[in-house]
Amino acid sequence: MKTYLFGNKQKIFKANLHCHTNLTDGTLSPDQVKELYKSQGYSVVAFTDHDVLIPHPELRDEDFLPLNGMEFSVRNKDPDRPGKNPCVHMNFIALEEDNVKTPLYHRTKYITTHIEENRARITFDDTLPDYERNYSIGMVNDAIRRARRLGFFVVYNHPIWSFENAERLLQYENLSAIEVYNHSCNVIGYDEYTPALYEHLCRAGKSLFPIAADDNHNRYPFGDKRSDACGGFVMISADSLEYRAVTRALEQGDFYASNGAVLREVSVENGILTVKGENMEHVHINYEYGSAQREISGEQALSECSFDFHKDRGWLRVSILDRNGKFAMTRTYSPEEWAGK
């Protein structure tokens, strides 16, 4: 029997899960963002403006799904530390379409550019006290716990730009995912493709999914080398473009992260792991422990390859590099998953 790790659903949707608009510090309106992303083959965009959740149901059509979200930020304001201080940015993406209240809200603090003129669009639970922020492990973990309890998928954003090290990241609990590629940060010069960090966290026992996203602010026109749009994305395997079908796929890890390379299928049958994709130059399998495996193309790019993979080395994950130098990578899959249990 064939066990699909990725690719067993009828439909695959291209999604950007980190996006800013002119409601905070982006330059494009939500309508303009939709127009741009639809023109580049996207079906899903999570609108994650800074520190407030403003839903965009008016953007919904049969081919485009806006997800409710926000980017929650905590900064270390150490006056004795010169230059950039470490910080935490996390995306909260609502799992239910009717979840439209801003979580962990403060009525007077943490207000971002242009929000004052949009306050009428913000809703929150006014029975709760203002949520105070401070740069501490305890406060970040409390924010994650509360957001998860309120029905949000929680993504830790751009670890390199945030200047947080692996030791600190290991102390954060209950994250849903981490960005392994942030296109905006990469464009401005940070080395924000971090599969090794992702593996390090997983080997330490963290259950996380890898996200590639834009973090677009659109300060340069699309097509300009400095543009931060349409460069990092996830491909979501879901039964339909309905809101809950897409967010359920996120919860289950039915997606892969990419900055351009295409995976079609990852499956196991009769003890053989098969990877199908487009224009593949390198195909890698990495494990929880022990030796990795790799297939390299010859004159012709690979569209499919198979491995008699190691079945005694814990979890595995698959990544590819295509002939344009673009990557795609899956999450880690446990032995129970690839064994079809």
GROMACS .gro file of C-alpha atoms in nm:
model
  341
    1MET     CA    1   0.000   0.000   0.000
    2LYS     CA    2   0.127   0.347  -0.087
    3THR     CA    3   0.157   0.597   0.198
    4TYR     CA    4   0.152   0.959   0.088
    5LEU     CA    5   0.355   1.203   0.293
    6PHE     CA    6   0.262   1.481   0.053
    7GLY     CA    7   0.045   1.493  -0.258
    8ASN     CA    8  -0.252   1.271  -0.187
    9LYS     CA    9  -0.513   1.547  -0.199
   10GLN     CA   10  -0.684   1.651  -0.521
   11LYS     CA   11  -0.582   2.015  -0.501
   12ILE     CA   12  -0.271   2.213  -0.409
   13PHE     CA   13  -0.295   2.583  -0.328
   14LYS     CA   14  -0.013   2.837  -0.333
   15ALA     CA   15  -0.012   3.054  -0.022
   16ASN     CA   16   0.171   3.350   0.131
   17LEU     CA   17   0.131   3.332   0.509
   18HIS     CA   18   0.302   3.663   0.598
   19CYS     CA   19   0.177   3.986   0.441
   20HIS     CA   20   0.156   4.356   0.526
   21THR     CA   21  -0.068   4.622   0.376
   22ASN     CA   22  -0.110   4.997   0.402
   23LEU     CA   23  -0.324   4.942   0.712
   24THR     CA   24   0.010   4.929   0.896
   25ASP     CA   25   0.352   4.964   0.732
   26GLY     CA   26   0.297   4.819   0.386
   27THR     CA   27   0.237   5.030   0.076
   28LEU     CA   28  -0.034   4.836  -0.110
   29SER     CA   29  -0.398   4.823  -0.010
   30PRO     CA   30  -0.551   4.483   0.066
   31ASP     CA   31  -0.723   4.495  -0.276
   32GLN     CA   32  -0.393   4.563  -0.451
   33VAL     CA   33  -0.225   4.279  -0.262
   34LYS     CA   34  -0.497   4.043  -0.377
   35GLU     CA   35  -0.461   4.158  -0.737
   36LEU     CA   36  -0.083   4.108  -0.733
   37TYR     CA   37  -0.087   3.766  -0.570
   38LYS     CA   38  -0.370   3.630  -0.782
   39SER     CA   39  -0.178   3.737  -1.093
   40GLN     CA   40   0.115   3.521  -0.975
   41GLY     CA   41  -0.089   3.207  -0.914
   42TYR     CA   42  -0.163   3.242  -0.544
   43SER     CA   43  -0.493   3.121  -0.401
   44VAL     CA   44  -0.432   3.206  -0.033
   45VAL     CA   45  -0.289   3.507   0.150
   46ALA     CA   46  -0.281   3.547   0.528
   47PHE     CA   47  -0.313   3.918   0.599
   48THR     CA   48  -0.086   3.966   0.901
   49ASP     CA   49  -0.062   4.338   0.963
   50HIS     CA   50   0.122   4.445   1.274
   51ASP     CA   51  -0.039   4.385   1.614
   52VAL     CA   52  -0.403   4.407   1.506
   53LEU     CA   53  -0.628   4.159   1.331
   54ILE     CA   54  -0.835   4.318   1.055
   55PRO     CA   55  -1.025   4.059   0.851
   56HIS     CA   56  -1.085   4.099   0.478
   57PRO     CA   57  -1.392   3.893   0.387
   58GLU     CA   58  -1.461   4.137   0.102
   59LEU     CA   59  -1.161   3.990  -0.082
   60ARG     CA   60  -1.303   3.637  -0.090
   61ASP     CA   61  -1.393   3.491  -0.427
   62GLU     CA   62  -1.406   3.140  -0.572
   63ASP     CA   63  -1.034   3.150  -0.653
   64PHE     CA   64  -0.894   3.351  -0.361
   65LEU     CA   65  -0.904   3.296   0.014
   66PRO     CA   66  -0.790   3.565   0.263
   67LEU     CA   67  -0.692   3.425   0.603
   68ASN     CA   68  -0.744   3.627   0.921
   69GLY     CA   69  -0.418   3.706   1.095
   70MET     CA   70  -0.181   3.947   1.263
   71GLU     CA   71   0.189   3.980   1.345
   72PHE     CA   72   0.248   4.005   1.719
   73SER     CA   73   0.578   4.165   1.822
   74VAL     CA   74   0.782   4.189   2.140
   75ARG     CA   75   1.101   4.397   2.146
   76ASN     CA   76   1.396   4.401   2.384
   77LYS     CA   77   1.444   4.772   2.451
   78ASP     CA   78   1.780   4.748   2.625
   79PRO     CA   79   1.926   5.102   2.632
   80ASP     CA   80   2.273   4.964   2.703
   81ARG     CA   81   2.281   4.751   2.391
   82PRO     CA   82   2.393   4.945   2.079
   83GLY     CA   83   2.242   4.870   1.742
   84LYS     CA   84   1.960   4.627   1.682
   85ASN     CA   85   1.816   4.452   1.985
   86PRO     CA   86   1.674   4.098   1.972
   87CYS     CA   87   1.299   4.069   1.934
   88VAL     CA   88   1.019   3.821   1.877
   89HIS     CA   89   0.771   3.843   1.592
   90MET     CA   90   0.500   3.579   1.562
   91ASN     CA   91   0.216   3.542   1.317
   92PHE     CA   92  -0.120   3.443   1.461
   93ILE     CA   93  -0.337   3.290   1.185
   94ALA     CA   94  -0.700   3.220   1.278
   95LEU     CA   95  -0.810   2.862   1.224
   96GLU     CA   96  -1.178   2.957   1.198
   97GLU     CA   97  -1.321   3.213   0.956
   98ASP     CA   98  -1.533   3.381   1.223
   99ASN     CA   99  -1.236   3.432   1.455
  100VAL     CA  100  -1.191   3.805   1.393
  101LYS     CA  101  -1.103   3.953   1.731
  102THR     CA  102  -0.752   4.083   1.792
  103PRO     CA  103  -0.592   3.859   2.057
  104LEU     CA  104  -0.372   3.987   2.341
  105TYR     CA  105  -0.489   4.343   2.278
  106HIS     CA  106  -0.379   4.659   2.455
  107ARG     CA  107  -0.602   4.964   2.424
  108THR     CA  108  -0.326   5.226   2.431
  109LYS     CA  109   0.014   5.060   2.370
  110TYR     CA  110   0.182   4.880   2.083
  111ILE     CA  111   0.006   5.084   1.816
  112THR     CA  112   0.165   5.062   1.471
  113THR     CA  113   0.172   5.312   1.185
  114HIS     CA  114  -0.170   5.403   1.043
  115ILE     CA  115  -0.367   5.198   1.293
  116GLU     CA  116  -0.518   5.502   1.462
  117GLU     CA  117  -0.715   5.581   1.148
  118ASN     CA  118  -0.836   5.220   1.131
  119ARG     CA  119  -0.933   5.167   1.495
  120ALA     CA  120  -1.300   5.139   1.405
  121ARG     CA  121  -1.220   4.817   1.220
  122ILE     CA  122  -1.056   4.652   1.522
  123THR     CA  123  -1.255   4.427   1.752
  124PHE     CA  124  -1.132   4.266   2.072
  125ASP     CA  125  -1.263   4.105   2.389
  126ASP     CA  126  -1.334   4.411   2.604
  127THR     CA  127  -1.392   4.194   2.911
  128LEU     CA  128  -1.019   4.119   2.927
  129PRO     CA  129  -0.754   4.350   3.075
  130ASP     CA  130  -0.491   4.507   2.851
  131TYR     CA  131  -0.220   4.257   2.764
  132GLU     CA  132   0.123   4.383   2.868
  133ARG     CA  133   0.435   4.275   2.680
  134ASN     CA  134   0.793   4.232   2.790
  135TYR     CA  135   1.089   4.060   2.631
  136SER     CA  136   1.106   3.745   2.843
  137ILE     CA  137   1.078   3.372   2.787
  138GLY     CA  138   0.781   3.356   3.022
  139MET     CA  139   0.586   3.632   2.848
  140VAL     CA  140   0.648   3.489   2.500
  141ASN     CA  141   0.538   3.144   2.612
  142ASP     CA  142   0.229   3.294   2.774
  143ALA     CA  143   0.145   3.473   2.447
  144ILE     CA  144   0.188   3.151   2.247
  145ARG     CA  145  -0.026   2.956   2.493
  146ARG     CA  146  -0.304   3.214   2.491
  147ALA     CA  147  -0.303   3.248   2.111
  148ARG     CA  148  -0.322   2.871   2.062
  149ARG     CA  149  -0.606   2.848   2.314
  150LEU     CA  150  -0.789   3.124   2.125
  151GLY     CA  151  -0.772   2.923   1.803
  152PHE     CA  152  -0.464   3.052   1.621
  153PHE     CA  153  -0.187   2.880   1.427
  154VAL     CA  154   0.130   3.040   1.568
  155VAL     CA  155   0.438   3.093   1.350
  156TYR     CA  156   0.774   3.219   1.476
  157ASN     CA  157   0.901   3.465   1.213
  158HIS     CA  158   1.245   3.540   1.063
  159PRO     CA  159   1.480   3.411   1.337
  160ILE     CA  160   1.793   3.564   1.181
  161TRP     CA  161   1.645   3.913   1.149
  162SER     CA  162   1.517   3.877   1.507
  163PHE     CA  163   1.872   3.816   1.638
  164GLU     CA  164   1.755   3.528   1.856
  165ASN     CA  165   1.978   3.225   1.890
  166ALA     CA  166   1.892   2.855   1.900
  167GLU     CA  167   1.939   2.839   2.277
  168ARG     CA  168   1.660   3.091   2.327
  169LEU     CA  169   1.435   2.940   2.060
  170LEU     CA  170   1.455   2.604   2.237
  171GLN     CA  171   1.284   2.762   2.537
  172TYR     CA  172   0.971   2.859   2.344
  173GLU     CA  173   0.687   2.610   2.381
  174ASN     CA  174   0.388   2.513   2.166
  175LEU     CA  175   0.474   2.699   1.847
  176SER     CA  176   0.295   2.562   1.541
  177ALA     CA  177   0.565   2.650   1.289
  178ILE     CA  178   0.878   2.852   1.220
  179GLU     CA  179   0.979   3.048   0.911
  180VAL     CA  180   1.270   2.872   0.744
  181TYR     CA  181   1.269   3.131   0.466
  182ASN     CA  182   1.162   3.494   0.481
  183HIS     CA  183   1.181   3.660   0.143
  184SER     CA  184   1.175   4.022   0.257
  185CYS     CA  185   1.461   3.968   0.503
  186ASN     CA  186   1.654   3.773   0.244
  187VAL     CA  187   1.615   4.054  -0.011
  188ILE     CA  188   1.759   4.314   0.226
  189GLY     CA  189   2.062   4.099   0.307
  190TYR     CA  190   1.987   3.857   0.590
  191ASP     CA  191   2.066   3.487   0.537
  192GLU     CA  192   1.709   3.392   0.613
  193TYR     CA  193   1.704   3.038   0.468
  194THR     CA  194   1.756   2.828   0.780
  195PRO     CA  195   1.690   2.453   0.729
  196ALA     CA  196   1.975   2.364   0.967
  197LEU     CA  197   1.812   2.564   1.247
  198TYR     CA  198   1.481   2.390   1.175
  199GLU     CA  199   1.647   2.049   1.201
  200HIS     CA  200   1.825   2.148   1.521
  201LEU     CA  201   1.494   2.240   1.685
  202CYS     CA  202   1.329   1.920   1.564
  203ARG     CA  203   1.617   1.706   1.693
  204ALA     CA  204   1.570   1.873   2.030
  205GLY     CA  205   1.213   1.746   2.037
  206LYS     CA  206   1.023   2.046   1.900
  207SER     CA  207   0.721   1.960   1.687
  208LEU     CA  208   0.730   2.235   1.424
  209PHE     CA  209   0.638   2.284   1.062
  210PRO     CA  210   0.860   2.484   0.821
  211ILE     CA  211   0.715   2.795   0.657
  212ALA     CA  212   0.847   2.999   0.364
  213ALA     CA  213   0.681   3.341   0.336
  214ASP     CA  214   0.722   3.686   0.189
  215ASP     CA  215   0.672   3.931   0.477
  216ASN     CA  216   0.596   4.168   0.191
  217HIS     CA  217   0.569   4.544   0.239
  218ASN     CA  218   0.583   4.620  -0.134
  219ARG     CA  219   0.801   4.929  -0.110
  220TYR     CA  220   0.941   4.847  -0.454
  221PRO     CA  221   0.732   4.748  -0.756
  222PHE     CA  222   0.696   4.381  -0.836
  223GLY     CA  223   0.972   4.283  -1.078
  224ASP     CA  224   1.229   4.515  -0.921
  225LYS     CA  225   1.525   4.322  -0.775
  226ARG     CA  226   1.442   4.479  -0.438
  227SER     CA  227   1.079   4.363  -0.445
  228ASP     CA  228   0.979   4.149  -0.147
  229ALA     CA  229   0.668   3.998  -0.308
  230CYS     CA  230   0.601   3.649  -0.441
  231GLY     CA  231   0.934   3.497  -0.339
  232GLY     CA  232   0.856   3.265  -0.046
  233PHE     CA  233   0.546   3.051  -0.018
  234VAL     CA  234   0.392   2.726   0.096
  235MET     CA  235   0.205   2.480  -0.125
  236ILE     CA  236  -0.093   2.351   0.071
  237SER     CA  237  -0.253   2.015  -0.007
  238ALA     CA  238  -0.622   2.047   0.078
  239ASP     CA  239  -0.955   1.911  -0.043
  240SER     CA  240  -1.095   2.254  -0.129
  241LEU     CA  241  -1.035   2.627  -0.101
  242GLU     CA  242  -1.277   2.651   0.190
  243TYR     CA  243  -1.137   2.834   0.493
  244ARG     CA  244  -1.140   2.542   0.735
  245ALA     CA  245  -1.010   2.294   0.479
  246VAL     CA  246  -0.704   2.514   0.425
  247THR     CA  247  -0.636   2.582   0.793
  248ARG     CA  248  -0.688   2.215   0.880
  249ALA     CA  249  -0.416   2.134   0.626
  250LEU     CA  250  -0.192   2.385   0.804
  251GLU     CA  251  -0.260   2.218   1.139
  252GLN     CA  252  -0.179   1.877   0.992
  253GLY     CA  253   0.136   1.991   0.812
  254ASP     CA  254  -0.003   1.908   0.468
  255PHE     CA  255   0.220   2.156   0.288
  256TYR     CA  256   0.578   2.223   0.191
  257ALA     CA  257   0.791   2.538   0.194
  258SER     CA  258   0.951   2.679  -0.121
  259ASN     CA  259   1.107   2.980  -0.287
  260GLY     CA  260   1.037   2.844  -0.635
  261ALA     CA  261   1.109   2.471  -0.662
  262VAL     CA  262   0.813   2.236  -0.715
  263LEU     CA  263   0.737   1.910  -0.536
  264ARG     CA  264   0.456   1.695  -0.667
  265GLU     CA  265   0.460   1.391  -0.442
  266VAL     CA  266   0.648   1.229  -0.155
  267SER     CA  267   0.536   0.873  -0.088
  268VAL     CA  268   0.645   0.537   0.052
  269GLU     CA  269   0.553   0.202  -0.099
  270ASN     CA  270   0.708  -0.141  -0.034
  271GLY     CA  271   0.984   0.019   0.169
  272ILE     CA  272   1.086   0.262  -0.108
  273LEU     CA  273   1.052   0.639  -0.076
  274THR     CA  274   0.968   0.820  -0.401
  275VAL     CA  275   1.002   1.191  -0.465
  276LYS     CA  276   0.837   1.355  -0.766
  277GLY     CA  277   0.895   1.714  -0.868
  278GLU     CA  278   0.993   1.948  -1.149
  279ASN     CA  279   1.338   2.029  -1.287
  280MET     CA  280   1.514   1.872  -0.987
  281GLU     CA  281   1.894   1.898  -0.965
  282HIS     CA  282   1.944   1.759  -0.613
  283VAL     CA  283   1.709   1.552  -0.397
  284HIS     CA  284   1.798   1.509  -0.030
  285ILE     CA  285   1.670   1.299   0.258
  286ASN     CA  286   1.777   1.414   0.602
  287TYR     CA  287   1.717   1.213   0.918
  288GLU     CA  288   1.683   1.267   1.289
  289TYR     CA  289   2.018   1.095   1.326
  290GLY     CA  290   2.261   0.914   1.096
  291SER     CA  291   2.369   0.964   0.738
  292ALA     CA  292   2.174   1.168   0.486
  293GLN     CA  293   2.102   1.050   0.131
  294ARG     CA  294   2.118   1.244  -0.195
  295GLU     CA  295   2.041   1.192  -0.562
  296ILE     CA  296   2.201   1.423  -0.822
  297SER     CA  297   2.072   1.468  -1.175
  298GLY     CA  298   2.273   1.398  -1.488
  299GLU     CA  299   2.232   1.580  -1.817
  300GLN     CA  300   1.856   1.578  -1.773
  301ALA     CA  301   1.688   1.724  -1.468
  302LEU     CA  302   1.507   1.477  -1.246
  303SER     CA  303   1.129   1.454  -1.233
  304GLU     CA  304   1.127   1.146  -1.009
  305CYS     CA  305   1.369   0.946  -0.798
  306SER     CA  306   1.341   0.668  -0.542
  307PHE     CA  307   1.538   0.574  -0.231
  308ASP     CA  308   1.579   0.256  -0.033
  309PHE     CA  309   1.573   0.486   0.265
  310HIS     CA  310   1.705   0.432   0.616
  311LYS     CA  311   1.421   0.304   0.836
  312ASP     CA  312   1.604   0.309   1.166
  313ARG     CA  313   1.709   0.674   1.194
  314GLY     CA  314   1.404   0.847   1.338
  315TRP     CA  315   1.218   1.112   1.145
  316LEU     CA  316   1.300   1.209   0.789
  317ARG     CA  317   1.242   1.512   0.574
  318VAL     CA  318   1.281   1.571   0.201
  319SER     CA  319   1.428   1.873   0.026
  320ILE     CA  320   1.508   1.950  -0.335
  321LEU     CA  321   1.713   2.206  -0.523
  322ASP     CA  322   1.609   2.272  -0.880
  323ARG     CA  323   1.820   2.380  -1.177
  324ASN     CA  324   1.730   2.743  -1.115
  325GLY     CA  325   1.883   2.725  -0.766
  326LYS     CA  326   1.544   2.728  -0.593
  327PHE     CA  327   1.457   2.505  -0.297
  328ALA     CA  328   1.157   2.319  -0.164
  329MET     CA  329   1.146   2.133   0.168
  330THR     CA  330   0.898   1.927   0.364
  331ARG     CA  331   0.844   1.903   0.734
  332THR     CA  332   0.980   1.610   0.931
  333TYR     CA  333   0.783   1.285   0.908
  334SER     CA  334   0.790   1.038   1.195
  335PRO     CA  335   0.844   0.661   1.144
  336GLU     CA  336   0.477   0.611   1.228
  337GLU     CA  337   0.378   0.844   0.945
  338TRP     CA  338   0.596   0.695   0.673
  339ALA     CA  339   0.496   0.346   0.789
  340GLY     CA  340   0.130   0.441   0.742
  341LYS     CA  341   0.032   0.379   1.104
   0.00000   0.00000   0.00000
